[in-house]
XYZ file of C-alpha atoms in Angstrom:
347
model
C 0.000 0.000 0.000
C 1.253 3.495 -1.075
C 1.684 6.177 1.460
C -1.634 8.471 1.840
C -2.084 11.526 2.765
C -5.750 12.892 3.774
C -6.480 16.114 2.288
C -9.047 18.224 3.801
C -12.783 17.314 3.223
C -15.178 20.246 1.636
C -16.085 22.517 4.622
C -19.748 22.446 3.016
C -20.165 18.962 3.943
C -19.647 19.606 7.252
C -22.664 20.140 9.034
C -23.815 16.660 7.598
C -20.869 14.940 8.394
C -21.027 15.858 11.742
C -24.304 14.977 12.424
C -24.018 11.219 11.410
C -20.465 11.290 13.222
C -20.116 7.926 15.269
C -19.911 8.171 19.152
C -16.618 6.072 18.888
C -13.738 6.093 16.008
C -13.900 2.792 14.585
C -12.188 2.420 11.640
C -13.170 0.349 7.957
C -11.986 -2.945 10.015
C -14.193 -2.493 12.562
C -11.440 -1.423 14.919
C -12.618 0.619 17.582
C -9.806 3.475 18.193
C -9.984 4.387 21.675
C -6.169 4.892 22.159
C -4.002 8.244 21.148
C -0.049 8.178 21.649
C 0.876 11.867 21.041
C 4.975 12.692 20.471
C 5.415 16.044 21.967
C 8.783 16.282 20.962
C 11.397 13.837 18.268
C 14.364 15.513 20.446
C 16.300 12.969 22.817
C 19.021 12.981 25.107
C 20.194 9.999 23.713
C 21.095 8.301 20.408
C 20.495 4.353 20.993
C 21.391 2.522 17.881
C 18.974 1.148 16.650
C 16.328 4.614 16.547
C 18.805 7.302 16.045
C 22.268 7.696 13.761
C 24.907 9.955 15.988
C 24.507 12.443 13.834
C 21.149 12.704 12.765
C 20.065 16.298 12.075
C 16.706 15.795 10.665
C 14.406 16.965 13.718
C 11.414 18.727 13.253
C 11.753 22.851 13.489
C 10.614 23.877 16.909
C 8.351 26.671 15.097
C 6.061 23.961 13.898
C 5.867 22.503 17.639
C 2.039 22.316 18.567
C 2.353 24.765 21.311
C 0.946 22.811 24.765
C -2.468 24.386 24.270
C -2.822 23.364 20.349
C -1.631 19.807 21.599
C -4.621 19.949 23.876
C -7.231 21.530 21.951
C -6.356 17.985 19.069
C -6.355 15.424 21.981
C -9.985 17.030 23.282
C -11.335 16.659 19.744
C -9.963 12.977 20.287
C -10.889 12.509 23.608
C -14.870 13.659 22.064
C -15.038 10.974 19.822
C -14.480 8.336 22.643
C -10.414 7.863 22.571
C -9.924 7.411 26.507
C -6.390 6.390 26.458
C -3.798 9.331 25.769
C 0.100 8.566 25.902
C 2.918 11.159 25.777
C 5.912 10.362 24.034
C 9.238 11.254 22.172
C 11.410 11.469 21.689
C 11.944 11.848 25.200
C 9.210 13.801 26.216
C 10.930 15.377 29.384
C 13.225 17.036 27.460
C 10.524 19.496 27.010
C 9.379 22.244 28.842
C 6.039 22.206 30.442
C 4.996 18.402 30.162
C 3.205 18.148 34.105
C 1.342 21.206 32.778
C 0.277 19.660 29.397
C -0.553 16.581 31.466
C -2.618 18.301 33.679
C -4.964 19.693 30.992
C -4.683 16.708 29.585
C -5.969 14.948 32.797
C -8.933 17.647 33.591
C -10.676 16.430 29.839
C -13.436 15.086 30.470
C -13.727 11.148 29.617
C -9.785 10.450 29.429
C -9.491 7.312 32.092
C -5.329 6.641 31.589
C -2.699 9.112 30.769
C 1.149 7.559 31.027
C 4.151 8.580 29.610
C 6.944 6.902 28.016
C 10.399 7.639 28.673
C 13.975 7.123 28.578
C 14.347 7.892 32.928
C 17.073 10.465 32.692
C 15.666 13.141 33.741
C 12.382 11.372 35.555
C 14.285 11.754 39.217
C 13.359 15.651 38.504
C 9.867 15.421 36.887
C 8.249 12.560 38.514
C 6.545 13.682 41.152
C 4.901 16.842 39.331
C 3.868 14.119 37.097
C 2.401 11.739 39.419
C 0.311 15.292 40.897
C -0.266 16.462 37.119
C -2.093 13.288 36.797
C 0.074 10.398 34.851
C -0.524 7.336 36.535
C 1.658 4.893 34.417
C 5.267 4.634 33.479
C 6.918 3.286 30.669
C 10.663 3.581 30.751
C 12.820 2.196 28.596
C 16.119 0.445 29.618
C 18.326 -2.400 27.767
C 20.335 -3.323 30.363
C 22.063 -3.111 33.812
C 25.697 -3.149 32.531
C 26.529 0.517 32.493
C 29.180 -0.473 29.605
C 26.961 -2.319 27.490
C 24.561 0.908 28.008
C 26.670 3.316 27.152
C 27.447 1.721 24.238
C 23.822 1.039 22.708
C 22.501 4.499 23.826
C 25.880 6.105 22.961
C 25.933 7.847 26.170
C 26.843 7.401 30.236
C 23.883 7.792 31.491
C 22.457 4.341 33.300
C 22.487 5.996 36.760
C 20.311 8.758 35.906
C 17.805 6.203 34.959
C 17.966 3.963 37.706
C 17.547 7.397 40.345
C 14.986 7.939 38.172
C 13.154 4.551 38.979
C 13.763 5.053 42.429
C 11.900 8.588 42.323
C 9.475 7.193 40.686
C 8.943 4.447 42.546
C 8.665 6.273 45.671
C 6.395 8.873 44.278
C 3.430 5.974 43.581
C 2.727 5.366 40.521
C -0.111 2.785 39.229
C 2.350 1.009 37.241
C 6.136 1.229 36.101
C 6.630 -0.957 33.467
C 10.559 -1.355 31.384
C 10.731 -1.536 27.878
C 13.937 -3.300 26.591
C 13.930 -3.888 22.913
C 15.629 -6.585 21.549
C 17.488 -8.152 18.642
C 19.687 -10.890 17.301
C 22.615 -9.075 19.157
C 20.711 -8.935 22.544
C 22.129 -11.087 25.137
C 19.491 -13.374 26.736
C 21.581 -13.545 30.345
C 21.513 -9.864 30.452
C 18.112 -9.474 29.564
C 17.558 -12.721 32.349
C 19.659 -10.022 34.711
C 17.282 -7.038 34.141
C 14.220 -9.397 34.805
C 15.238 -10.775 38.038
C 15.645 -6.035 38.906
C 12.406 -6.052 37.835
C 10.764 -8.182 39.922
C 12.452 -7.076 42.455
C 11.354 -3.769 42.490
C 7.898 -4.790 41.626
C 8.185 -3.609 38.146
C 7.274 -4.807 34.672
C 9.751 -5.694 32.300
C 8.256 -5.528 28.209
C 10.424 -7.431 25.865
C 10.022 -5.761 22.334
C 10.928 -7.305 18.713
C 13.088 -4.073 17.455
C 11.267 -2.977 14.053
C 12.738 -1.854 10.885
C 12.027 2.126 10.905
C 14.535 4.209 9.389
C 18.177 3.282 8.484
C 18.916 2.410 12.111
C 16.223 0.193 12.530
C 16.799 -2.246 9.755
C 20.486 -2.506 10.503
C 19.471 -4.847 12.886
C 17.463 -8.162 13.300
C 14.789 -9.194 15.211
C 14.666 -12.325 17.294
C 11.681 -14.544 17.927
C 10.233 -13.001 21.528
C 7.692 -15.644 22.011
C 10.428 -18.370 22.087
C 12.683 -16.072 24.264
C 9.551 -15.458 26.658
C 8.770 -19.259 26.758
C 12.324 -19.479 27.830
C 12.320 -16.745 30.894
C 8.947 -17.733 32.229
C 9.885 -21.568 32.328
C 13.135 -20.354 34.134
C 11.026 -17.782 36.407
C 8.296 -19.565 37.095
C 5.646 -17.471 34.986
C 2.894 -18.857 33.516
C 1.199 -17.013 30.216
C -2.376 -14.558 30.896
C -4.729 -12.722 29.423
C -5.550 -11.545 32.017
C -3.543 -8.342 32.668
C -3.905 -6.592 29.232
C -3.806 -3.043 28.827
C -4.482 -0.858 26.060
C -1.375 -1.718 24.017
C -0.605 -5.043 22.164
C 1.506 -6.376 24.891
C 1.373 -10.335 26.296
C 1.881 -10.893 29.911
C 3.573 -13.746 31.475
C 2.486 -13.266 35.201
C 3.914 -15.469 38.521
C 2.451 -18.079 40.328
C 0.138 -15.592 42.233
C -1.114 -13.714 39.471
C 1.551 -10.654 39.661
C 2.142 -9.697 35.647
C 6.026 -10.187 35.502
C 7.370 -10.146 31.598
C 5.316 -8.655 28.751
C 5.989 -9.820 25.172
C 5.247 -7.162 21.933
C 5.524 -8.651 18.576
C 5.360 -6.939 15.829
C 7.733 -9.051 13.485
C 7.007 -12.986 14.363
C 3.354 -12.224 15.610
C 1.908 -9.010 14.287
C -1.348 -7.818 16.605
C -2.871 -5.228 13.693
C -6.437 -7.053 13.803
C -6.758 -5.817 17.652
C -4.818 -2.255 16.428
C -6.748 0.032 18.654
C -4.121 3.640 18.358
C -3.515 6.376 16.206
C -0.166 8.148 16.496
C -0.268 12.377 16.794
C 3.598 13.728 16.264
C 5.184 17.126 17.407
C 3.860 19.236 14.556
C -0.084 17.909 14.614
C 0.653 14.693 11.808
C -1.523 11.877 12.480
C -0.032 8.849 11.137
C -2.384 6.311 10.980
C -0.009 3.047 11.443
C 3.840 2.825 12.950
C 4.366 0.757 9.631
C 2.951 2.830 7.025
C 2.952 6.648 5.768
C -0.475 6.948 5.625
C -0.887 10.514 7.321
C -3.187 13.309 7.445
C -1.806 17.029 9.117
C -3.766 18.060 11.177
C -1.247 20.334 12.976
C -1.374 22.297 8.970
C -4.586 22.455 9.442
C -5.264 23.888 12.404
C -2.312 26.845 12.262
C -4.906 27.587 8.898
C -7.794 28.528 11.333
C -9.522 25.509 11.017
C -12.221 24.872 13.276
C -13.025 22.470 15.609
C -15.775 20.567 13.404
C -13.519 20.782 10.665
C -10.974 19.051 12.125
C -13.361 16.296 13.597
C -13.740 15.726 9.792
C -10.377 15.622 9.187
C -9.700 12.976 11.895
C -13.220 10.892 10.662
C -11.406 11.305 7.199
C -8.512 9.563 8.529
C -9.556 7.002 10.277
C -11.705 5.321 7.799
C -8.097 5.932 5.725
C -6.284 3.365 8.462
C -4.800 0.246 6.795
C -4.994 -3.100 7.578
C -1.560 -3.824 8.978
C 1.589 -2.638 8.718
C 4.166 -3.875 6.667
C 7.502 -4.183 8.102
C 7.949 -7.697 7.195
C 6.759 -7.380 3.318
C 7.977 -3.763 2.780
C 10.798 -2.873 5.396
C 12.015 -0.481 3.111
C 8.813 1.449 3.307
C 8.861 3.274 6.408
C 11.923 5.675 6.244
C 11.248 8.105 9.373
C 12.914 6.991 12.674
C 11.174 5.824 15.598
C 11.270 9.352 17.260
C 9.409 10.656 14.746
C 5.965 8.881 15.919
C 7.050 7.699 19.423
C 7.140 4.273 18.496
């Protein structure tokens, strides 16, 4: 499928578009999109290998940032139309000003029942107790390791302490959930990944194994591994035993212990694709809404709205992408396809 992007719909139409509007977004598969991941920045304090070259100079201009109160005036219009599940990401998303106070607006909208955040922890020892009080009540932080060598040299910087203060904070400030995300590949080693499991249980965390995907140059340099045999592995040797019980609103499988406690989450993308339960739309720094992680299908809504559009116009806009959704992504069939890097969409 060719890359597509939605142009605006005739404002004349409006008025009957808007009436027949559906109470929910559910898109030409039937899939009910109640989930919004919004990227309010592609800037990171870090360059892991396999989302962002060194020397990558290709971030968006900060003069076509949403401002805070644009990004909240799009996730409202979302939020109308029944998405309850927002999700700020990067980027690192801390490495913007003002985050608790978009979270909080965020928060006070009517409907929205889970905002989280997804970050790399370096700077979440400062930010995460304004966060927890903002409102965010789950974590996602990602982390590849324990071995402060074998971190510095994926994320191409000496930072593992930061994130592991930042845990602490966090921890001690009460969050709902803290959940790690470690992505993995064929060059992953299964003992250190066995290493970081046994820190999360400790700490009464989540750890989320994730097949690495082919986005951009440094995504397709490397190749993914087969996560339900690893998982099979690490819950045989810890004891976990595979539910359904503990899913969220992303496409992750959870391996919980003996007494129910979710331990090791499995997302994958490559060897078992989930795009027949896809329930999110993807909302990047400058107002793009890319329909799929593995496809170009977009529609700018951040264009729009800097053009005066109103708010009804821009509910057409999103109904007008939406029904524009495809199937399922194609990052084993086309891995070529998708050439912007993970921190363009926030994976």
């Amino acid at each position: 499928m060719s890359a597509s992007v939605i142009s605006p719909v005739n404002p004349s139409s409006s008025a009957d578009a808007l009436a027949s509007r559906p109470r929910a977004l559910i898109d030409s598969f039937n899939r009910r999109i109640d989930y919004l991941r919004v990227s309010i920045t592609d800037r990171c304090d870090l360059r892991c290998q396999y989302c962002l070259p060194e020397d990558f100079k290709g971030f968006e201009e900060p003069a076509n940032w949403l401002t805070h109160d644009e990004m909240a005036r799009l996730i409202g219009l979302f939020v109308g139309f029944g998405v309850a599940k927002i999700r700020l990401t990067g980027g690192e998303p801390l490495t913007r000003r003002g985050v608790s106070e978009l979270a909080t607006k965020i928060a006070a909208l009517d409907g929205v029942t889970d905002l989280a955040i997804s970050t790399n922890g370096t700077r979440l020892a400062r930010h995460a107790a304004e966060l927890r009080q903002a409102g965010v009540r789950r974590l996602n932080v990602s982390l590849d390791t324990l071995d402060a060598a074998t971190f510095k040299e994926i994320t191409r910087r000496d930072r593992l302490q930061d994130v592991l203060d930042g845990l602490d904070t966090a921890h001690r400030v009460g969050f709902d959930s803290i959940k790690i995300n470690c992505v993995v590949h064929s060059q992953s080693n299964e003992e250190d990944i066995a290493r970081l499991l046994d820190f999360t249980m400790a700490k009464g965390f989540i750890l989320r194994l994730i097949e690495t995907m082919p986005m951009g140059d440094s995504g397709r340099q490397y190749k993914h591994v087969n996560l339900n045999e690893m998982g099979a592995r690490l819950g045989e040797r810890y004891g976990l035993v595979a539910t359904v019980e503990h899913r969220g609103p992303g496409p992750a499988r959870y391996w919980a212990t003996r007494d129910n406690i979710p331990a090791l989450g499995l997302i994958t993308p490559m060897s078992q694709h989930f795009c027949a339960s896809c329930n999110r739309v993807r909302l990047s720094v400058d107002g793009t809404l890319y329909l799929c992680l593995g496809q170009e299908n977009q529609i700018s809504l951040g264009t729009a709205l800097r053009k005066g559009a109103t708010d009804d116009e821009l509910r057409q806009l999103i109904l007008a992408g939406i029904a524009a959704k495809p199937e399922r992504h194609e990052f084993t069939t086309a891995p070529e396809r998708v050439i912007r890097v993970m921190a363009k969409t926030g994976g």
